[in-house]
């Protein structure tokens, strides 16, 4: 049963299997210490068993020296493998030194002093020391990891081997057995313990794999939890889609952006479903994105990331749109197949709104600069053009009076007068959009002005158009020029009627009040309202006519831009509306869609109590406004006028204008009324005339816009010579700055040049009266 050759053959076979098994484990799991050493130990055991096998041949060197020392080296390798598994320090050269020491001892005890007992003592002591060292390491490891049954089993088998070695060491000298008699028994026992030990070592490797797998899973879980927490708390939105377009996960930032609660999506923006795109995403220009432009579909079609896509998402039932800068990339599995499409984005709604406001401000600035430039040009043109028109109209009136009603030329003079009035109206429109017409601001009931404008529009209302006026309750009054505001309403209503010429329609004027914090109130107007502690008054002009596209809408306030046929529009109506609204401190907004109609929204600050109290005084300083009149009746001739006042000298008027045509006209007009007139075209001549006789004149009437010295400069010079002289300045366009400057210079009144002969003469008659 304990045949040595048979046992050695079995040991060699078992060791060969162990070498193969542990070598494979060391290659597969290089991070686990032990299997490599145990493979080396089994290989050394095979070599040692081969040496012992040669014992029957009588070879002392191979059987005793080499074979036994290799068996001891195998035990050292097992111990080093255990230490490596437990994470204790191990050096490879330690194994070589240990084998070299044992090999030298056996050589000395064989060839120096040939003693079997000495070799047995060295063998037993060395193996016993190795076993005790292994037992010590196992005990320490078990204290550190008390719940590992594999370590406890290895410790128990090590104790058993220790006892077996002790029994082997004392059985030979005490019981007087020879080594050849006890070796097969002990070889069989150690063969069995080898099988058990290697099975336990394999269990230790499996345990280590389980522990490291659990640790790796825990690390992965912690890392995934950290990643989830990081993604959840990111300021950027993260959405993970499956390849079928269903949503796999979403973080808090994305939920906030989409308006979703923790319980899921909202009804206005449901989760996307498989088989269709339920979200209507918008491109950077505000147009719906086509399917191949969507980030998800781009990644799905190309397999490549899609970067820096600006996208708008309608997130509410009220049409609110939020904007995002998106990136999308594919997440592939280990097999290379697409697992998810990850969409990341940041909310750029505030940036987009700021850019929109910046563009609007830039457009307003460009429009303001354009209007300012055109206004400056218009002022100069209006001055010269008004002089020409005044000469045409005045001389036409004088000629008509000279010829009489029955003269054949009267009809031609009337046509000249009508054409000149049309030119005058064109000048007024230019001055209106350039905001150079004088304003007569009074406390105005806007609803009443709107009602009067609607009454005018109803007179020319086509039968297929419905005109509606609605109010959202009591509306506060505003500071306005009722005539100009009424002109704004009439112009907007007339444009709306033109837009509904092709078919039936509805024109509605709505008036209501908006609080300062309402989003429709522009920031500049809101600031004014806060300073006055008032609300904003809103007037909307809504029609369902033909509407206009965006390109036309952006240009409607450009002077002389019109979409009407030649001869049907001047392109000054809406610029005039804009000029009037802005001169009242208001704002205007236009919304329109081609084929769906247009909405003009006018916003004005309500009047405050302090403003109302100062309007009467301000109105008294307002310039005389031009008024339209029919053909004037014939003036009384100068002889009749003078006969009534033969006992009183007529007032003496000093008239100054650089235009000799107007000088000739005004002289004739005033002389027909009986005034004495001295007229000049040179500022220095007029000043010298006053200096020569300061008491000779009752009124100085001077043009404002003249080369060299302006009318105000002449007024200052004349008033320095004669402070009691009444001075008036005439101009074709009047600004608030000019009125303030004229008042500071001592000018009694700023006169608006008009085509009405009687009005002009009445102003002169009033000015020559002594001041109250």
XYZ file of C-alpha atoms in Angstrom:
772
model
C 0.000 0.000 0.000
C 2.852 2.421 0.863
C 5.119 1.503 -1.992
C 7.605 4.394 -2.349
C 7.725 4.323 -6.126
C 3.959 4.359 -6.416
C 3.609 7.205 -3.949
C 6.289 9.215 -5.730
C 4.539 8.630 -9.054
C 1.246 9.854 -7.581
C 2.950 12.871 -6.071
C 4.577 13.758 -9.402
C 1.199 13.498 -11.188
C -0.577 15.585 -8.567
C 2.210 18.177 -8.578
C 1.999 18.402 -12.369
C -1.714 19.166 -12.162
C -1.053 21.731 -9.446
C 1.657 23.402 -11.559
C -0.714 23.695 -14.505
C -3.590 24.989 -12.397
C -1.704 27.582 -10.387
C 0.398 28.737 -13.318
C -2.790 29.409 -15.251
C -4.206 31.301 -12.274
C -1.055 33.391 -11.924
C -1.289 34.375 -15.583
C -5.002 35.129 -15.433
C -4.931 36.966 -12.092
C -1.497 38.548 -11.820
C -2.697 40.874 -9.080
C -3.243 37.967 -6.671
C -0.063 36.920 -4.921
C 0.471 33.156 -4.256
C -0.503 31.044 -7.284
C 2.832 31.698 -9.021
C 4.820 30.642 -5.938
C 2.657 27.571 -5.475
C 3.233 26.568 -9.089
C 6.989 26.934 -8.499
C 6.668 24.891 -5.276
C 4.950 22.017 -7.103
C 7.552 22.164 -9.868
C 10.360 21.918 -7.283
C 8.442 19.088 -5.619
C 8.387 17.246 -8.921
C 12.144 17.633 -9.232
C 12.652 16.534 -5.626
C 10.400 13.493 -6.124
C 12.499 12.611 -9.153
C 15.657 12.711 -7.018
C 14.071 10.498 -4.385
C 13.054 8.169 -7.188
C 16.727 7.667 -8.015
C 17.408 6.457 -4.477
C 16.935 2.853 -5.580
C 19.805 3.287 -8.052
C 22.244 4.054 -5.226
C 22.927 7.622 -6.366
C 23.592 9.428 -3.093
C 24.012 12.876 -4.626
C 20.744 12.932 -6.573
C 18.705 11.026 -4.031
C 19.869 12.586 -0.794
C 21.504 15.925 -1.557
C 19.539 17.192 -4.577
C 16.187 15.488 -3.984
C 15.875 16.347 -0.290
C 17.057 19.938 -0.752
C 14.510 20.452 -3.540
C 11.749 19.109 -1.291
C 12.797 21.651 1.360
C 12.925 24.416 -1.302
C 9.397 23.407 -2.326
C 8.247 23.929 1.265
C 9.924 27.348 1.265
C 8.073 28.248 -2.000
C 4.728 27.223 -0.453
C 5.409 29.469 2.532
C 6.501 32.362 0.323
C 3.323 31.895 -1.736
C 1.242 32.132 1.437
C 3.066 35.302 2.488
C 2.596 36.771 -1.000
C -1.113 35.957 -0.858
C -1.404 37.619 2.550
C 0.405 40.698 1.230
C 3.553 40.181 3.320
C 6.988 41.074 1.901
C 8.709 38.324 -0.106
C 11.983 38.334 -2.039
C 12.818 35.832 -4.726
C 16.466 35.645 -3.761
C 15.373 34.519 -0.294
C 14.225 31.238 -1.869
C 17.558 30.818 -3.618
C 19.513 31.481 -0.409
C 17.332 29.069 1.573
C 17.819 26.284 -0.969
C 21.541 27.033 -1.160
C 21.848 26.777 2.647
C 19.977 23.482 2.795
C 21.927 22.153 -0.178
C 25.247 23.036 1.532
C 24.164 21.424 4.800
C 23.180 18.206 3.084
C 26.446 18.173 1.127
C 28.406 18.619 4.379
C 26.426 15.930 6.182
C 26.837 13.540 3.268
C 30.381 14.028 2.032
C 31.967 15.583 5.102
C 30.396 13.736 8.032
C 28.191 10.983 6.695
C 25.435 10.849 9.264
C 21.823 9.992 8.475
C 20.663 11.339 11.843
C 22.228 14.716 11.106
C 20.510 14.916 7.718
C 17.191 13.939 9.348
C 17.601 16.618 12.028
C 18.407 19.318 9.425
C 15.459 18.249 7.249
C 13.008 18.091 10.144
C 14.206 21.352 11.730
C 14.005 23.246 8.428
C 10.533 21.971 7.558
C 9.409 22.587 11.140
C 10.658 26.173 10.991
C 8.869 26.723 7.680
C 5.644 25.325 9.138
C 5.908 27.456 12.273
C 6.531 30.553 10.126
C 3.485 29.751 8.008
C 1.389 29.124 11.115
C 2.464 32.479 12.563
C 1.501 34.296 9.357
C -1.866 32.520 9.239
C -2.619 33.395 12.867
C -1.878 37.070 12.238
C -3.967 37.079 9.065
C -6.859 35.376 10.823
C -6.827 38.080 13.490
C -7.098 40.700 10.802
C -9.796 38.804 8.847
C -11.547 36.570 11.391
C -14.463 35.656 9.172
C -12.521 33.861 6.449
C -13.119 30.083 6.876
C -10.523 29.238 4.227
C -7.726 30.765 6.315
C -8.911 28.863 9.387
C -8.865 25.600 7.439
C -5.338 26.321 6.138
C -4.202 27.002 9.687
C -5.690 23.726 10.862
C -4.017 21.707 8.111
C -0.754 23.489 8.914
C -1.072 22.458 12.587
C -1.713 18.903 11.471
C 1.404 18.972 9.281
C 3.387 20.381 12.207
C 2.347 17.530 14.404
C 3.138 15.057 11.634
C 6.643 16.502 11.229
C 7.231 16.289 14.988
C 6.064 12.684 14.988
C 8.386 11.908 12.054
C 11.294 13.573 13.857
C 10.894 11.546 17.089
C 9.762 8.222 15.628
C 13.124 7.310 14.132
C 15.392 7.785 17.192
C 12.864 6.798 19.852
C 11.070 3.924 18.170
C 14.209 2.895 16.354
C 12.608 2.904 12.880
C 14.793 3.439 9.904
C 14.034 6.373 7.543
C 13.253 3.947 4.760
C 10.569 2.359 6.943
C 8.763 5.531 7.968
C 9.239 7.535 4.733
C 6.423 5.863 2.711
C 3.935 6.424 5.555
C 4.837 10.043 5.981
C 4.996 10.554 2.218
C 1.450 9.239 1.962
C 0.294 11.535 4.764
C 1.916 14.591 3.188
C 0.476 13.577 -0.167
C -2.995 13.762 1.343
C -2.286 17.053 3.107
C -0.878 18.368 -0.181
C -4.184 17.683 -1.895
C -6.111 19.323 0.923
C -3.718 22.276 1.147
C -3.816 22.973 -2.588
C -7.596 22.706 -2.581
C -7.634 25.234 0.250
C -5.188 27.466 -1.596
C -7.458 27.337 -4.618
C -10.342 28.269 -2.315
C -8.260 31.179 -1.025
C -7.761 32.375 -4.599
C -11.502 32.106 -5.208
C -12.150 33.967 -1.958
C -9.734 36.694 -2.986
C -11.485 36.954 -6.350
C -14.839 37.273 -4.576
C -13.482 39.881 -2.194
C -11.876 41.878 -4.967
C -14.999 41.494 -7.088
C -17.137 42.754 -4.207
C -14.686 45.563 -3.609
C -14.676 46.427 -7.310
C -18.470 46.359 -7.370
C -18.618 48.567 -4.296
C -16.065 50.910 -5.831
C -18.062 50.930 -9.035
C -21.261 51.565 -7.119
C -19.630 54.396 -5.184
C -18.214 55.815 -8.392
C -21.581 55.518 -10.110
C -23.250 57.136 -7.105
C -20.686 59.940 -7.201
C -21.229 60.340 -10.925
C -24.991 60.362 -10.460
C -24.671 62.942 -7.683
C -22.307 64.997 -9.817
C -24.602 64.805 -12.846
C -27.661 65.446 -10.696
C -26.121 68.592 -9.237
C -24.638 69.906 -12.450
C -25.842 73.277 -13.623
C -25.990 71.841 -17.150
C -28.838 69.607 -18.242
C -28.132 65.946 -19.013
C -30.599 63.622 -20.745
C -29.861 60.034 -21.737
C -31.950 58.534 -24.554
C -32.245 54.953 -25.658
C -31.835 54.174 -29.364
C -35.645 54.002 -29.711
C -35.838 57.685 -28.611
C -37.258 56.929 -25.182
C -35.811 58.663 -22.163
C -33.524 56.598 -19.924
C -32.493 59.230 -17.359
C -32.592 62.969 -16.759
C -30.970 65.223 -14.161
C -32.450 68.033 -12.080
C -31.142 70.840 -14.267
C -32.839 69.324 -17.310
C -36.085 68.922 -15.349
C -35.992 72.550 -14.300
C -35.272 73.628 -17.862
C -38.201 71.606 -19.216
C -40.509 72.601 -16.385
C -40.864 69.018 -15.140
C -41.464 68.085 -11.554
C -39.888 65.209 -9.669
C -42.909 63.099 -10.502
C -42.415 63.298 -14.260
C -43.135 65.419 -17.292
C -45.819 68.083 -17.533
C -48.783 67.843 -19.940
C -47.480 70.707 -22.063
C -44.209 68.874 -22.738
C -44.603 65.078 -22.400
C -41.747 62.615 -22.489
C -40.734 61.496 -25.992
C -42.103 58.125 -26.979
C -40.809 55.364 -29.173
C -41.685 55.677 -32.852
C -42.128 59.437 -33.054
C -40.826 62.836 -32.052
C -43.306 64.551 -29.793
C -41.224 67.681 -29.249
C -41.326 70.559 -31.726
C -37.776 71.857 -31.410
C -36.776 75.186 -32.938
C -33.580 76.164 -34.678
C -31.493 79.234 -33.956
C -33.595 81.297 -36.336
C -36.849 80.278 -34.632
C -37.917 77.876 -37.389
C -38.837 74.233 -36.567
C -35.906 71.862 -36.875
C -36.206 69.166 -39.505
C -35.692 65.593 -38.412
C -32.160 65.229 -39.754
C -31.181 68.412 -37.888
C -32.208 67.080 -34.463
C -29.205 66.174 -32.255
C -30.561 62.704 -31.449
C -31.108 61.811 -35.096
C -27.745 63.237 -36.158
C -25.945 61.005 -33.673
C -28.145 58.052 -34.587
C -27.478 58.501 -38.306
C -23.742 59.235 -38.207
C -22.542 57.680 -34.971
C -20.548 60.870 -34.398
C -20.973 63.575 -31.753
C -23.055 66.643 -32.599
C -21.688 69.825 -31.054
C -22.753 73.403 -30.328
C -26.351 73.212 -31.538
C -28.572 76.147 -30.538
C -32.064 74.833 -29.945
C -35.366 76.264 -28.726
C -37.801 74.166 -26.690
C -41.446 75.258 -26.196
C -41.924 74.347 -22.526
C -45.312 75.799 -21.625
C -48.859 76.065 -22.836
C -48.435 79.848 -23.062
C -45.862 79.521 -25.833
C -42.816 80.127 -23.631
C -39.622 79.110 -25.402
C -36.394 78.286 -23.618
C -33.105 78.176 -25.486
C -30.214 75.798 -24.969
C -26.735 75.188 -26.369
C -26.660 71.417 -26.916
C -24.085 68.699 -27.446
C -24.930 65.067 -28.159
C -22.670 62.034 -28.304
C -23.107 58.258 -28.614
C -22.471 55.856 -25.729
C -21.437 52.492 -27.148
C -21.385 49.088 -25.455
C -18.425 46.696 -25.245
C -19.563 45.090 -28.487
C -19.440 48.447 -30.274
C -23.224 48.745 -30.525
C -25.077 51.943 -29.585
C -26.424 51.806 -26.033
C -27.486 55.400 -25.440
C -27.441 58.880 -26.916
C -26.369 61.396 -24.265
C -27.637 64.947 -24.686
C -26.005 67.704 -22.617
C -27.044 71.339 -22.735
C -26.798 74.640 -20.915
C -29.633 77.117 -20.551
C -28.894 80.196 -22.671
C -32.394 81.682 -22.467
C -31.205 84.742 -20.538
C -28.274 85.151 -22.934
C -30.603 84.767 -25.899
C -33.000 87.324 -24.429
C -30.099 89.674 -23.738
C -28.914 89.246 -27.324
C -32.450 89.916 -28.538
C -32.653 93.020 -26.392
C -29.237 94.084 -27.639
C -30.335 93.626 -31.243
C -33.514 95.546 -30.531
C -31.511 98.334 -28.900
C -29.096 98.355 -31.825
C -32.043 98.552 -34.225
C -33.559 101.344 -32.136
C -30.225 103.144 -32.074
C -29.840 102.787 -35.828
C -33.424 103.956 -36.330
C -32.865 106.850 -33.920
C -29.669 107.872 -35.681
C -31.393 107.607 -39.029
C -34.321 109.647 -37.780
C -31.973 112.197 -36.252
C -30.044 112.548 -39.497
C -33.203 112.756 -41.541
C -34.702 115.118 -38.992
C -31.743 117.445 -39.301
C -32.065 117.284 -43.068
C -35.822 117.707 -42.821
C -35.441 120.786 -40.642
C -33.258 122.537 -43.181
C -35.436 121.450 -46.072
C -38.594 122.454 -44.207
C -37.222 125.920 -43.524
C -36.397 126.635 -47.140
C -39.465 124.823 -48.422
C -41.737 126.671 -46.016
C -40.316 129.981 -47.264
C -41.056 128.965 -50.844
C -44.543 127.739 -49.986
C -45.282 130.821 -47.936
C -44.298 133.012 -50.887
C -46.409 130.949 -53.288
C -49.457 130.859 -51.033
C -49.231 134.481 -49.945
C -48.752 135.867 -53.415
C -51.518 133.609 -54.739
C -53.890 135.028 -52.108
C -52.849 138.592 -52.887
C -53.227 138.041 -56.612
C -56.646 136.523 -56.137
C -57.734 139.476 -54.034
C -56.374 141.918 -56.621
C -58.125 140.168 -59.519
C -61.439 139.419 -57.846
C -63.659 136.310 -57.980
C -64.858 136.867 -61.541
C -61.437 137.026 -63.134
C -60.582 134.049 -65.412
C -57.278 133.525 -63.558
C -58.997 132.915 -60.208
C -59.447 129.214 -60.902
C -55.766 128.829 -61.762
C -54.808 130.660 -58.577
C -56.993 128.298 -56.558
C -55.164 125.297 -58.128
C -51.823 126.880 -57.274
C -53.001 127.391 -53.714
C -54.235 123.757 -53.468
C -50.945 122.336 -54.770
C -48.962 124.501 -52.369
C -51.098 123.278 -49.461
C -50.257 119.687 -50.437
C -46.599 120.592 -50.282
C -47.165 122.195 -46.904
C -48.799 118.965 -45.641
C -45.785 116.987 -46.837
C -43.509 119.305 -44.851
C -45.668 118.794 -41.775
C -45.328 115.038 -42.097
C -41.567 115.319 -42.407
C -41.495 117.494 -39.292
C -43.776 115.040 -37.492
C -41.539 111.990 -37.978
C -38.437 114.073 -37.183
C -40.211 115.336 -34.030
C -39.667 118.989 -34.830
C -43.280 120.078 -34.631
C -44.260 121.931 -31.461
C -46.281 119.863 -28.981
C -49.241 121.238 -27.085
C -49.233 118.870 -24.115
C -52.401 118.860 -22.056
C -54.017 116.429 -19.667
C -55.774 114.204 -22.193
C -58.488 111.565 -21.942
C -57.075 109.010 -24.387
C -60.346 107.112 -24.596
C -62.115 110.284 -25.758
C -59.463 110.951 -28.420
C -59.782 107.344 -29.556
C -63.560 107.672 -29.796
C -63.209 110.774 -31.985
C -60.732 108.989 -34.247
C -63.083 106.016 -34.580
C -65.900 108.386 -35.496
C -63.764 109.825 -38.312
C -62.845 106.331 -39.522
C -66.479 105.166 -39.525
C -67.310 107.875 -42.041
C -65.017 106.175 -44.587
C -65.588 102.598 -43.393
C -66.209 100.050 -46.185
C -69.391 97.996 -45.678
C -67.505 94.694 -45.297
C -65.280 95.910 -42.439
C -66.337 95.898 -38.783
C -64.898 98.597 -36.501
C -64.868 97.801 -32.767
C -63.708 99.917 -29.838
C -63.189 98.131 -26.516
C -61.903 99.188 -23.109
C -60.460 97.206 -20.229
C -61.945 99.469 -17.579
C -61.211 103.014 -16.429
C -58.068 104.364 -18.071
C -55.929 107.125 -16.528
C -55.278 110.302 -18.474
C -51.982 111.035 -20.198
C -50.015 114.158 -21.078
C -50.414 114.504 -24.830
C -51.167 116.692 -27.793
C -54.696 115.466 -28.622
C -54.436 116.546 -32.254
C -51.258 114.582 -32.899
C -52.411 111.524 -30.934
C -55.660 111.558 -32.896
C -53.613 111.699 -36.096
C -51.737 108.591 -34.914
C -54.989 106.667 -34.410
C -56.377 107.781 -37.765
C -53.179 106.820 -39.603
C -53.047 103.370 -38.010
C -56.737 102.803 -38.673
C -56.382 103.929 -42.284
C -53.469 101.524 -42.808
C -55.539 98.715 -41.325
C -58.431 99.492 -43.676
C -56.041 99.377 -46.639
C -54.845 95.948 -45.471
C -58.443 94.669 -45.523
C -59.448 96.011 -48.945
C -59.515 92.606 -50.626
C -62.156 91.098 -48.319
C -64.119 91.448 -45.116
C -62.332 92.056 -41.881
C -62.373 93.394 -38.362
C -60.587 96.451 -37.028
C -60.444 96.724 -33.262
C -59.090 99.482 -31.013
C -58.397 98.250 -27.479
C -57.427 100.496 -24.602
C -56.468 99.388 -21.116
C -53.959 99.910 -18.312
C -50.831 97.863 -17.638
C -48.908 97.749 -14.345
C -45.271 98.786 -14.465
C -44.027 95.240 -13.863
C -45.928 93.839 -16.862
C -43.470 92.209 -19.327
C -45.004 94.141 -22.235
C -43.821 97.454 -20.757
C -40.317 98.297 -22.084
C -37.650 98.946 -19.416
C -37.212 102.620 -20.350
C -40.940 103.320 -20.143
C -41.209 101.283 -16.928
C -38.491 103.415 -15.349
C -40.354 106.616 -16.255
C -43.589 105.192 -14.827
C -41.833 104.208 -11.590
C -40.412 107.686 -11.220
C -43.880 109.182 -11.684
C -45.502 106.361 -9.664
C -48.038 105.744 -12.407
C -49.119 102.875 -14.661
C -48.789 102.591 -18.421
C -51.709 103.128 -20.795
C -51.871 100.670 -23.668
C -53.699 101.117 -26.971
C -53.796 98.212 -29.424
C -54.870 98.506 -33.040
C -55.692 94.992 -34.256
C -56.760 93.946 -37.746
C -57.099 90.597 -39.479
C -55.983 91.870 -42.862
C -53.193 90.744 -45.147
C -50.409 91.189 -42.574
C -46.736 91.424 -43.518
C -43.634 89.317 -43.442
C -40.629 89.934 -41.204
C -38.621 91.733 -43.884
C -41.386 94.316 -44.381
C -42.075 94.601 -40.636
C -38.469 95.605 -39.969
C -38.676 98.486 -42.457
C -42.121 99.962 -41.854
C -40.778 102.899 -39.840
C -38.198 103.858 -42.441
C -39.093 107.195 -44.029
C -40.388 106.942 -47.600
C -40.636 103.129 -47.439
C -44.045 101.957 -48.657
C -45.634 98.807 -50.037
C -48.454 100.717 -51.707
C -48.636 101.415 -55.406
C -47.026 104.528 -56.830
C -49.133 107.566 -56.037
C -51.043 105.870 -53.189
C -48.575 106.395 -50.348
C -45.662 108.635 -49.398
C -44.013 106.302 -46.897
C -44.258 108.937 -44.156
C -47.384 107.779 -42.313
C -45.791 105.249 -39.972
C -42.559 107.249 -39.480
C -44.809 110.128 -38.436
C -46.627 107.785 -36.016
C -43.288 106.678 -34.548
C -42.089 110.270 -34.189
C -45.277 111.373 -32.428
C -45.326 108.389 -30.056
C -41.677 108.828 -29.095
C -42.074 112.577 -28.645
C -44.774 111.761 -26.059
C -42.342 109.486 -24.184
C -44.180 106.395 -25.385
C -43.218 103.147 -27.102
C -44.597 101.240 -30.048
C -44.471 97.540 -30.917
C -45.635 95.733 -34.041
C -46.570 92.060 -34.351
C -47.648 90.704 -37.713
C -47.840 87.499 -39.717
C -48.387 87.340 -43.412
C -52.028 86.475 -44.054
C -52.991 86.671 -40.361
C -53.212 90.403 -39.659
C -51.268 92.981 -37.686
C -51.294 94.339 -34.141
C -49.850 97.756 -33.299
C -49.327 98.278 -29.558
C -48.868 101.827 -28.253
C -47.743 102.427 -24.664
C -47.804 105.808 -22.894
C -46.977 106.783 -19.312
C -50.026 107.945 -17.410
C -50.001 111.539 -16.213
C -49.137 112.299 -12.618
C -50.942 114.881 -10.474
C -47.894 117.188 -10.469
C -47.786 117.151 -14.255
C -51.442 118.061 -14.576
C -50.969 121.147 -12.471
C -48.331 122.599 -14.796
C -49.990 121.945 -18.131
C -51.912 125.177 -18.382
C -48.779 127.268 -17.937
C -46.901 125.134 -20.438
C -49.710 125.347 -22.962
C -49.657 129.135 -22.795
C -46.075 129.122 -24.077
C -46.787 126.748 -26.962
C -46.306 128.120 -30.445
C -49.217 128.953 -32.658
C -50.116 125.824 -34.563
C -50.780 125.905 -38.289
C -54.430 125.637 -39.158
C -56.046 124.750 -42.378
C -58.540 127.229 -43.696
C -60.634 127.732 -46.713
C -59.915 130.449 -49.247
C -59.825 133.664 -47.171
C -62.239 136.473 -47.849
C -60.843 139.581 -49.465
C -58.856 141.792 -47.119
C -59.947 145.359 -46.605
C -57.746 147.654 -48.644
C -55.114 149.744 -46.943
C -56.945 153.025 -47.590
C -60.060 151.921 -45.719
C -57.980 150.610 -42.828
C -56.060 153.813 -42.529
C -59.165 156.054 -42.778
C -60.527 154.462 -39.614
C -57.403 155.336 -37.677
C -56.325 158.603 -39.301
C -55.895 160.245 -35.928
C -53.622 157.447 -34.543
C -50.324 156.432 -36.181
C -50.227 152.755 -37.215
C -47.671 150.482 -35.507
C -44.263 150.335 -37.093
C -43.000 146.784 -37.774
C -39.333 145.955 -38.396
C -39.203 142.747 -40.454
C -35.968 140.784 -41.020
C -35.583 137.755 -43.304
C -32.727 136.591 -45.511
C -35.223 135.568 -48.207
C -36.077 138.663 -50.267
C -39.170 136.942 -51.645
C -40.659 136.670 -48.178
C -39.567 140.227 -47.380
C -41.519 141.463 -50.398
C -44.554 139.307 -49.473
C -44.696 140.236 -45.784
C -44.268 143.927 -46.579
C -47.261 143.808 -48.917
C -49.398 141.772 -46.446
C -48.774 144.077 -43.508
C -49.038 147.294 -45.500
C -52.447 146.186 -46.789
C -53.460 145.949 -43.150
C -52.258 149.471 -42.567
C -49.008 148.685 -40.742
C -45.895 150.663 -41.401
C -43.198 148.221 -42.432
C -39.441 148.514 -42.616
C -37.901 145.339 -44.019
C -34.297 144.156 -44.270
C -32.469 141.103 -45.568
C -29.287 141.910 -43.603
C -28.984 141.409 -39.855
C -26.501 144.249 -39.436
C -28.780 146.688 -41.293
C -31.704 145.828 -39.011
C -29.573 146.286 -35.867
C -28.242 149.624 -37.157
C -31.801 150.805 -37.843
C -32.728 150.180 -34.198
C -29.515 151.776 -32.989
C -30.213 154.881 -35.119
C -33.716 155.353 -33.647
C -34.563 152.941 -30.767
C -38.088 154.377 -30.351
C -39.072 154.104 -34.025
C -40.353 150.503 -33.982
C -43.183 148.739 -32.141
C -42.284 145.169 -33.167
C -39.254 143.301 -34.434
C -40.276 140.171 -36.358
C -37.207 138.204 -37.460
C -36.606 134.892 -39.135
C -34.770 132.341 -36.987
C -32.643 130.427 -39.472
C -30.338 132.863 -41.274
C -26.678 132.668 -42.301
C -24.321 134.360 -39.880
C -26.355 135.663 -36.981
C -29.476 133.697 -36.118
C -32.757 135.355 -35.268
C -32.043 134.878 -31.544
C -28.656 136.582 -31.902
C -30.384 139.549 -33.581
C -33.006 139.592 -30.810
C -30.320 139.762 -28.095
C -28.512 142.591 -29.906
C -31.702 144.613 -30.458
C -32.964 144.105 -26.895
C -29.635 145.349 -25.634
C -30.322 148.591 -27.516
C -34.038 148.855 -26.751
C -35.187 146.511 -23.896
C -38.859 147.564 -24.195
C -39.139 146.541 -27.851
C -41.423 143.595 -28.554
C -39.453 140.848 -30.349
C -40.849 137.773 -32.068
C -39.020 135.023 -33.949
C -40.604 133.146 -36.882
C -39.558 129.650 -37.942
C -40.779 126.826 -40.115
C -39.891 124.268 -37.394
C -39.904 124.782 -33.653
C -38.276 122.660 -30.952
C -38.549 122.782 -27.177
C -34.879 123.762 -26.951
C -35.425 126.677 -29.293
C -38.447 127.890 -27.319
C -36.473 127.726 -24.050
C -33.542 129.587 -25.599
C -35.874 132.231 -27.057
C -37.539 132.807 -23.696
C -34.139 133.196 -22.039
C -33.162 135.767 -24.695
C -36.274 137.901 -23.974
C -38.271 136.915 -27.078
C -41.970 137.392 -26.464
C -43.252 134.689 -28.844
C -42.028 132.097 -31.325
C -44.274 132.201 -34.393
C -44.854 129.237 -36.635
C -44.700 130.261 -40.290
C -48.097 129.575 -41.778
C -49.847 129.798 -45.106
C -52.903 131.484 -43.586
C -52.619 135.212 -44.355
C -55.216 136.252 -41.766
C -53.584 134.218 -39.023
C -50.192 135.740 -39.673
C -51.614 139.269 -39.643
C -53.610 138.557 -36.491
C -50.425 137.401 -34.728
C -48.698 140.648 -35.702
C -51.700 142.695 -34.513
C -51.639 140.929 -31.160
C -47.902 141.358 -30.690
C -47.903 145.119 -31.289
C -50.345 145.599 -28.428
C -48.689 146.675 -25.164
C -47.767 143.745 -22.915
C -50.044 143.184 -19.942
